[in-house]
């Protein structure tokens, strides 16, 4: 499938919102999940095929140097009536493929993708919710906040560069939101863990969503399961990206990383673990 860029908007200094529309979205079906994600296929510049292409056919018919880069991005919103699909891209400097694509995207540009896949929807039976993550998880967290039952406690801890990078978030729940600022922090990579470790957890059954940078997620997962004794079946936990690694490099080691994440948890709890992660 593909979308054509209808508009782009810089919604924070580091996030570009891209709205896609057009005939390429005919047949797009949005799952009920709030973390639905697409596998984007971004062609290298000068690729010897059309802007609208079939990623599988390109991989079969062209040399590897022309294969599109694969990147996963969350569907921030899908308007089925107007057939508009919104994606929020973190633009993290000039590095990478998808971030620079979003920065330079202009109306009419084509974005090819496969999917959507998904894994998480807020459990309507939970007593309270915990969402923790960084800007890459913000689209899924913002979509999920809209889907929690009215009046339920929703604890949100989000890391971003500074106050200018914060976004307004809406939920029918009772929101306990704290933004954590990397700028000026002694150990920015510990902000989320320290903030969650400092929480007095509400009573009752929790539903937990922890997605973002791999090492931060690993620390949070270990803390919540091993030290707080949370129920792993009530936790959606996904290391979306890894500091210092391109997505290609990260995908090559992700399975081993996840296995070691489970192993250090098993060492702490004496259990056998499997995590749920797209
Ligand atoms: C299921 C899923 C859903 C996701 N949804 C979103 C989403 O909605 N929006 C979003 O922005 N990201 C999302 N991500 C994360 C995104 O796929 C990665 O951040 C990806 O690596 C970005 O690709 P790139 O081409 O811009 O950079 P890459 O070429 O992969 O990396 C280049 C450099 O940038 C660094 N880098 C990568 N991502 C970040 C970041 N977020 N902040 C700072 N440095 C970074 C890398 O460590 C590397 O050093 C999602 C990931 C998954 C698995």
GROMACS .gro file of C-alpha atoms and ligand atoms in nm:
model
  331
    1UNK     CA    1   0.000   0.000   0.000
    2UNK     CA    2   0.105   0.362  -0.016
    3UNK     CA    3  -0.006   0.706   0.085
    4UNK     CA    4   0.055   1.045  -0.068
    5UNK     CA    5   0.164   1.324   0.163
    6UNK     CA    6  -0.127   1.563   0.215
    7UNK     CA    7   0.045   1.781   0.474
    8UNK     CA    8   0.338   1.799   0.713
    9UNK     CA    9   0.359   1.989   1.039
   10UNK     CA   10   0.639   2.040   1.289
   11UNK     CA   11   0.442   1.963   1.608
   12UNK     CA   12   0.744   1.987   1.841
   13UNK     CA   13   1.105   2.085   1.763
   14UNK     CA   14   1.183   1.715   1.705
   15UNK     CA   15   0.856   1.565   1.578
   16UNK     CA   16   0.716   1.603   1.228
   17UNK     CA   17   0.354   1.500   1.175
   18UNK     CA   18   0.289   1.361   0.827
   19UNK     CA   19  -0.067   1.312   0.705
   20UNK     CA   20  -0.109   1.069   0.415
   21UNK     CA   21  -0.408   1.033   0.187
   22UNK     CA   22  -0.497   0.932  -0.167
   23UNK     CA   23  -0.603   0.630  -0.365
   24UNK     CA   24  -0.317   0.413  -0.235
   25UNK     CA   25  -0.498   0.391   0.100
   26UNK     CA   26  -0.807   0.228  -0.049
   27UNK     CA   27  -0.853  -0.096   0.137
   28UNK     CA   28  -0.651   0.018   0.440
   29UNK     CA   29  -0.799  -0.144   0.748
   30UNK     CA   30  -0.717  -0.016   1.092
   31UNK     CA   31  -0.707  -0.278   1.369
   32UNK     CA   32  -0.878  -0.201   1.700
   33UNK     CA   33  -0.534  -0.176   1.869
   34UNK     CA   34  -0.387   0.158   1.980
   35UNK     CA   35  -0.026   0.070   1.889
   36UNK     CA   36  -0.091  -0.025   1.524
   37UNK     CA   37   0.232   0.005   1.326
   38UNK     CA   38   0.336   0.008   0.962
   39UNK     CA   39   0.646  -0.134   0.798
   40UNK     CA   40   0.757   0.159   0.587
   41UNK     CA   41   0.964   0.091   0.276
   42UNK     CA   42   1.181   0.390   0.187
   43UNK     CA   43   1.368   0.366  -0.142
   44UNK     CA   44   1.727   0.495  -0.170
   45UNK     CA   45   1.755   0.813  -0.374
   46UNK     CA   46   1.801   0.743  -0.744
   47UNK     CA   47   1.631   0.404  -0.719
   48UNK     CA   48   1.561   0.265  -1.069
   49UNK     CA   49   1.192   0.199  -1.008
   50UNK     CA   50   0.873   0.401  -0.966
   51UNK     CA   51   0.785   0.594  -0.650
   52UNK     CA   52   0.494   0.351  -0.605
   53UNK     CA   53   0.648   0.004  -0.586
   54UNK     CA   54   0.594  -0.341  -0.441
   55UNK     CA   55   0.870  -0.398  -0.181
   56UNK     CA   56   0.869  -0.775  -0.238
   57UNK     CA   57   0.902  -0.733  -0.615
   58UNK     CA   58   1.187  -0.483  -0.571
   59UNK     CA   59   1.374  -0.725  -0.346
   60UNK     CA   60   1.323  -1.003  -0.601
   61UNK     CA   61   1.417  -0.800  -0.909
   62UNK     CA   62   1.681  -0.546  -0.804
   63UNK     CA   63   2.030  -0.554  -0.656
   64UNK     CA   64   2.045  -0.518  -0.276
   65UNK     CA   65   2.180  -0.161  -0.300
   66UNK     CA   66   1.839  -0.058  -0.438
   67UNK     CA   67   1.628  -0.235  -0.180
   68UNK     CA   68   1.410  -0.002   0.023
   69UNK     CA   69   1.503   0.056   0.389
   70UNK     CA   70   1.249  -0.091   0.633
   71UNK     CA   71   1.132   0.114   0.928
   72UNK     CA   72   0.842   0.065   1.169
   73UNK     CA   73   0.615   0.356   1.257
   74UNK     CA   74   0.297   0.380   1.459
   75UNK     CA   75  -0.034   0.490   1.314
   76UNK     CA   76  -0.098   0.798   1.529
   77UNK     CA   77  -0.447   0.834   1.381
   78UNK     CA   78  -0.662   0.691   1.105
   79UNK     CA   79  -0.960   0.887   0.982
   80UNK     CA   80  -1.163   0.623   0.800
   81UNK     CA   81  -1.417   0.872   0.671
   82UNK     CA   82  -1.170   1.107   0.509
   83UNK     CA   83  -0.920   0.823   0.457
   84UNK     CA   84  -0.632   1.011   0.616
   85UNK     CA   85  -0.348   0.838   0.796
   86UNK     CA   86  -0.129   1.029   1.044
   87UNK     CA   87   0.225   0.934   1.145
   88UNK     CA   88   0.443   1.128   1.391
   89UNK     CA   89   0.813   1.096   1.305
   90UNK     CA   90   1.094   1.178   1.547
   91UNK     CA   91   1.353   1.374   1.352
   92UNK     CA   92   1.676   1.301   1.539
   93UNK     CA   93   1.935   1.512   1.358
   94UNK     CA   94   2.047   1.437   1.003
   95UNK     CA   95   2.114   1.068   1.063
   96UNK     CA   96   1.898   0.784   0.944
   97UNK     CA   97   1.649   0.721   0.668
   98UNK     CA   98   1.298   0.774   0.802
   99UNK     CA   99   1.371   1.084   1.012
  100UNK     CA  100   1.530   1.271   0.718
  101UNK     CA  101   1.252   1.145   0.488
  102UNK     CA  102   0.992   1.305   0.716
  103UNK     CA  103   1.189   1.628   0.751
  104UNK     CA  104   1.200   1.672   0.372
  105UNK     CA  105   0.854   1.530   0.292
  106UNK     CA  106   0.637   1.756   0.077
  107UNK     CA  107   0.273   1.730  -0.037
  108UNK     CA  108   0.242   1.473  -0.317
  109UNK     CA  109   0.539   1.261  -0.202
  110UNK     CA  110   0.469   0.888  -0.189
  111UNK     CA  111   0.525   0.668   0.116
  112UNK     CA  112   0.507   0.291   0.057
  113UNK     CA  113   0.430   0.061   0.348
  114UNK     CA  114   0.317  -0.287   0.450
  115UNK     CA  115   0.087  -0.362   0.741
  116UNK     CA  116  -0.056  -0.263   0.978
  117UNK     CA  117   0.044  -0.496   1.260
  118UNK     CA  118  -0.045  -0.439   1.624
  119UNK     CA  119  -0.022  -0.577   1.973
  120UNK     CA  120  -0.178  -0.356   2.241
  121UNK     CA  121  -0.511  -0.213   2.345
  122UNK     CA  122  -0.574  -0.078   2.696
  123UNK     CA  123  -0.734  -0.354   2.903
  124UNK     CA  124  -1.080  -0.221   2.995
  125UNK     CA  125  -1.073  -0.436   3.311
  126UNK     CA  126  -0.756  -0.282   3.457
  127UNK     CA  127  -0.781  -0.062   3.768
  128UNK     CA  128  -0.505   0.171   3.654
  129UNK     CA  129  -0.257   0.221   3.370
  130UNK     CA  130   0.112   0.300   3.345
  131UNK     CA  131   0.260   0.438   3.022
  132UNK     CA  132   0.635   0.507   3.004
  133UNK     CA  133   0.847   0.588   2.703
  134UNK     CA  134   1.018   0.844   2.483
  135UNK     CA  135   0.915   1.040   2.172
  136UNK     CA  136   0.914   0.725   1.954
  137UNK     CA  137   0.646   0.574   2.182
  138UNK     CA  138   0.450   0.899   2.211
  139UNK     CA  139   0.220   0.822   1.913
  140UNK     CA  140   0.119   0.485   2.060
  141UNK     CA  141   0.088   0.631   2.410
  142UNK     CA  142  -0.120   0.927   2.289
  143UNK     CA  143  -0.351   0.693   2.092
  144UNK     CA  144  -0.379   0.460   2.393
  145UNK     CA  145  -0.461   0.744   2.633
  146UNK     CA  146  -0.768   0.817   2.426
  147UNK     CA  147  -0.889   0.459   2.474
  148UNK     CA  148  -0.869   0.412   2.854
  149UNK     CA  149  -1.200   0.401   3.041
  150UNK     CA  150  -1.326   0.731   3.185
  151UNK     CA  151  -1.213   0.811   3.538
  152UNK     CA  152  -0.948   0.537   3.563
  153UNK     CA  153  -0.605   0.648   3.693
  154UNK     CA  154  -0.348   0.684   3.415
  155UNK     CA  155   0.015   0.736   3.517
  156UNK     CA  156   0.231   0.865   3.230
  157UNK     CA  157   0.605   0.927   3.241
  158UNK     CA  158   0.756   1.058   2.918
  159UNK     CA  159   1.107   1.165   2.840
  160UNK     CA  160   1.185   1.450   2.599
  161UNK     CA  161   1.457   1.714   2.554
  162UNK     CA  162   1.292   2.007   2.735
  163UNK     CA  163   0.959   2.184   2.793
  164UNK     CA  164   0.941   2.298   2.430
  165UNK     CA  165   0.927   1.932   2.324
  166UNK     CA  166   0.618   1.850   2.529
  167UNK     CA  167   0.284   1.777   2.362
  168UNK     CA  168  -0.066   1.824   2.496
  169UNK     CA  169  -0.220   1.483   2.576
  170UNK     CA  170  -0.586   1.403   2.621
  171UNK     CA  171  -0.759   1.115   2.797
  172UNK     CA  172  -1.094   1.042   2.958
  173UNK     CA  173  -0.888   0.890   3.243
  174UNK     CA  174  -0.753   1.071   3.552
  175UNK     CA  175  -0.415   1.177   3.419
  176UNK     CA  176  -0.100   1.181   3.633
  177UNK     CA  177   0.148   1.303   3.371
  178UNK     CA  178   0.510   1.399   3.424
  179UNK     CA  179   0.752   1.500   3.148
  180UNK     CA  180   1.118   1.425   3.218
  181UNK     CA  181   1.372   1.655   3.054
  182UNK     CA  182   1.701   1.523   2.920
  183UNK     CA  183   1.847   1.872   2.896
  184UNK     CA  184   2.037   1.941   3.218
  185UNK     CA  185   1.987   1.587   3.352
  186UNK     CA  186   2.296   1.415   3.490
  187UNK     CA  187   2.207   1.077   3.337
  188UNK     CA  188   1.938   1.128   3.072
  189UNK     CA  189   1.915   0.754   3.002
  190UNK     CA  190   1.812   0.691   3.366
  191UNK     CA  191   1.532   0.946   3.380
  192UNK     CA  192   1.248   0.707   3.303
  193UNK     CA  193   1.370   0.433   3.535
  194UNK     CA  194   1.427   0.676   3.823
  195UNK     CA  195   1.084   0.834   3.774
  196UNK     CA  196   0.906   0.498   3.766
  197UNK     CA  197   1.110   0.367   4.061
  198UNK     CA  198   1.000   0.673   4.261
  199UNK     CA  199   0.630   0.605   4.197
  200UNK     CA  200   0.396   0.497   4.468
  201UNK     CA  201   0.194   0.254   4.261
  202UNK     CA  202  -0.185   0.279   4.282
  203UNK     CA  203  -0.373  -0.020   4.425
  204UNK     CA  204  -0.540  -0.277   4.204
  205UNK     CA  205  -0.466  -0.443   3.874
  206UNK     CA  206  -0.227  -0.254   3.648
  207UNK     CA  207  -0.202  -0.245   3.270
  208UNK     CA  208   0.150  -0.140   3.169
  209UNK     CA  209   0.286  -0.012   2.836
  210UNK     CA  210   0.662   0.049   2.823
  211UNK     CA  211   0.812   0.119   2.479
  212UNK     CA  212   1.111   0.319   2.354
  213UNK     CA  213   1.492   0.305   2.361
  214UNK     CA  214   1.621  -0.050   2.415
  215UNK     CA  215   1.846  -0.006   2.719
  216UNK     CA  216   1.590   0.215   2.892
  217UNK     CA  217   1.316  -0.041   2.828
  218UNK     CA  218   1.535  -0.321   2.956
  219UNK     CA  219   1.594  -0.140   3.286
  220UNK     CA  220   1.227  -0.052   3.327
  221UNK     CA  221   1.110  -0.404   3.250
  222UNK     CA  222   1.353  -0.555   3.499
  223UNK     CA  223   1.242  -0.305   3.765
  224UNK     CA  224   0.869  -0.355   3.713
  225UNK     CA  225   0.880  -0.734   3.697
  226UNK     CA  226   1.164  -0.823   3.935
  227UNK     CA  227   1.143  -0.541   4.192
  228UNK     CA  228   0.776  -0.447   4.179
  229UNK     CA  229   0.650  -0.800   4.118
  230UNK     CA  230   0.421  -0.693   3.836
  231UNK     CA  231   0.241  -0.947   3.625
  232UNK     CA  232   0.417  -0.993   3.291
  233UNK     CA  233   0.091  -1.079   3.115
  234UNK     CA  234  -0.028  -0.728   3.204
  235UNK     CA  235   0.277  -0.566   3.043
  236UNK     CA  236   0.337  -0.459   2.684
  237UNK     CA  237   0.708  -0.402   2.657
  238UNK     CA  238   0.901  -0.324   2.338
  239UNK     CA  239   1.253  -0.197   2.268
  240UNK     CA  240   1.167   0.012   1.960
  241UNK     CA  241   1.516   0.141   1.875
  242UNK     CA  242   1.868   0.135   2.014
  243UNK     CA  243   2.100   0.423   2.082
  244UNK     CA  244   2.406   0.428   1.847
  245UNK     CA  245   2.253   0.166   1.613
  246UNK     CA  246   2.073   0.207   1.284
  247UNK     CA  247   1.754   0.005   1.259
  248UNK     CA  248   1.934  -0.246   1.034
  249UNK     CA  249   2.204  -0.300   1.299
  250UNK     CA  250   1.942  -0.315   1.575
  251UNK     CA  251   1.727  -0.572   1.395
  252UNK     CA  252   2.036  -0.791   1.348
  253UNK     CA  253   2.094  -0.817   1.726
  254UNK     CA  254   1.742  -0.762   1.860
  255UNK     CA  255   1.659  -1.130   1.915
  256UNK     CA  256   1.979  -1.181   2.119
  257UNK     CA  257   1.916  -0.860   2.312
  258UNK     CA  258   1.563  -0.972   2.397
  259UNK     CA  259   1.691  -1.313   2.502
  260UNK     CA  260   1.947  -1.149   2.731
  261UNK     CA  261   1.675  -0.918   2.863
  262UNK     CA  262   1.479  -1.226   2.959
  263UNK     CA  263   1.788  -1.396   3.097
  264UNK     CA  264   1.877  -1.114   3.335
  265UNK     CA  265   1.519  -1.106   3.450
  266UNK     CA  266   1.519  -1.481   3.501
  267UNK     CA  267   1.836  -1.445   3.708
  268UNK     CA  268   1.661  -1.187   3.926
  269UNK     CA  269   1.335  -1.379   3.968
  270UNK     CA  270   1.428  -1.742   3.911
  271UNK     CA  271   1.154  -1.761   3.648
  272UNK     CA  272   1.130  -1.839   3.278
  273UNK     CA  273   1.014  -1.538   3.082
  274UNK     CA  274   0.882  -1.439   2.742
  275UNK     CA  275   0.796  -1.083   2.656
  276UNK     CA  276   0.531  -0.954   2.421
  277UNK     CA  277   0.684  -0.718   2.169
  278UNK     CA  278   0.611  -0.629   1.807
  279LIG     C1  279   0.655  -0.104   1.649
  279LIG     C2  280   0.737   0.024   1.638
  279LIG     C3  281   0.672   0.147   1.627
  279LIG     C4  282   0.746   0.266   1.618
  279LIG     N1  283   0.678   0.385   1.605
  279LIG     C5  284   0.749   0.501   1.590
  279LIG     C6  285   0.680   0.625   1.571
  279LIG     O1  286   0.556   0.631   1.561
  279LIG     N2  287   0.756   0.738   1.558
  279LIG     C7  288   0.894   0.734   1.565
  279LIG     O2  289   0.957   0.841   1.550
  279LIG     N3  290   0.961   0.618   1.583
  279LIG     C8  291   0.890   0.502   1.594
  279LIG     N4  292   0.958   0.383   1.610
  279LIG     C9  293   1.105   0.386   1.619
  279LIG    C10  294   1.171   0.397   1.480
  279LIG     O3  295   1.135   0.286   1.400
  279LIG    C11  296   1.324   0.400   1.502
  279LIG     O4  297   1.357   0.511   1.581
  279LIG    C12  298   1.404   0.400   1.372
  279LIG     O5  299   1.534   0.357   1.403
  279LIG    C13  300   1.413   0.536   1.307
  279LIG     O6  301   1.472   0.519   1.180
  279LIG     P1  302   1.570   0.628   1.112
  279LIG     O7  303   1.586   0.584   0.973
  279LIG     O8  304   1.516   0.766   1.137
  279LIG     O9  305   1.706   0.614   1.193
  279LIG     P2  306   1.812   0.491   1.186
  279LIG    O10  307   1.876   0.486   1.052
  279LIG    O11  308   1.744   0.365   1.232
  279LIG    O12  309   1.919   0.534   1.296
  279LIG    C14  310   2.017   0.638   1.274
  279LIG    C15  311   2.070   0.686   1.410
  279LIG    O13  312   1.965   0.753   1.481
  279LIG    C16  313   1.944   0.696   1.609
  279LIG     N5  314   1.798   0.698   1.639
  279LIG    C17  315   1.701   0.619   1.587
  279LIG     N6  316   1.582   0.651   1.637
  279LIG    C18  317   1.602   0.753   1.725
  279LIG    C19  318   1.517   0.829   1.808
  279LIG     N7  319   1.383   0.807   1.816
  279LIG     N8  320   1.572   0.927   1.883
  279LIG    C20  321   1.707   0.952   1.879
  279LIG     N9  322   1.793   0.882   1.801
  279LIG    C21  323   1.741   0.785   1.724
  279LIG    C22  324   1.999   0.553   1.598
  279LIG    O14  325   2.039   0.502   1.725
  279LIG    C23  326   2.115   0.571   1.503
  279LIG    O15  327   2.230   0.616   1.573
  279LIG    C24  328   0.887   0.262   1.620
  279LIG    C25  329   0.953   0.138   1.629
  279LIG    C26  330   0.879   0.021   1.638
  279LIG    C27  331   0.952  -0.112   1.646
   0.00000   0.00000   0.00000
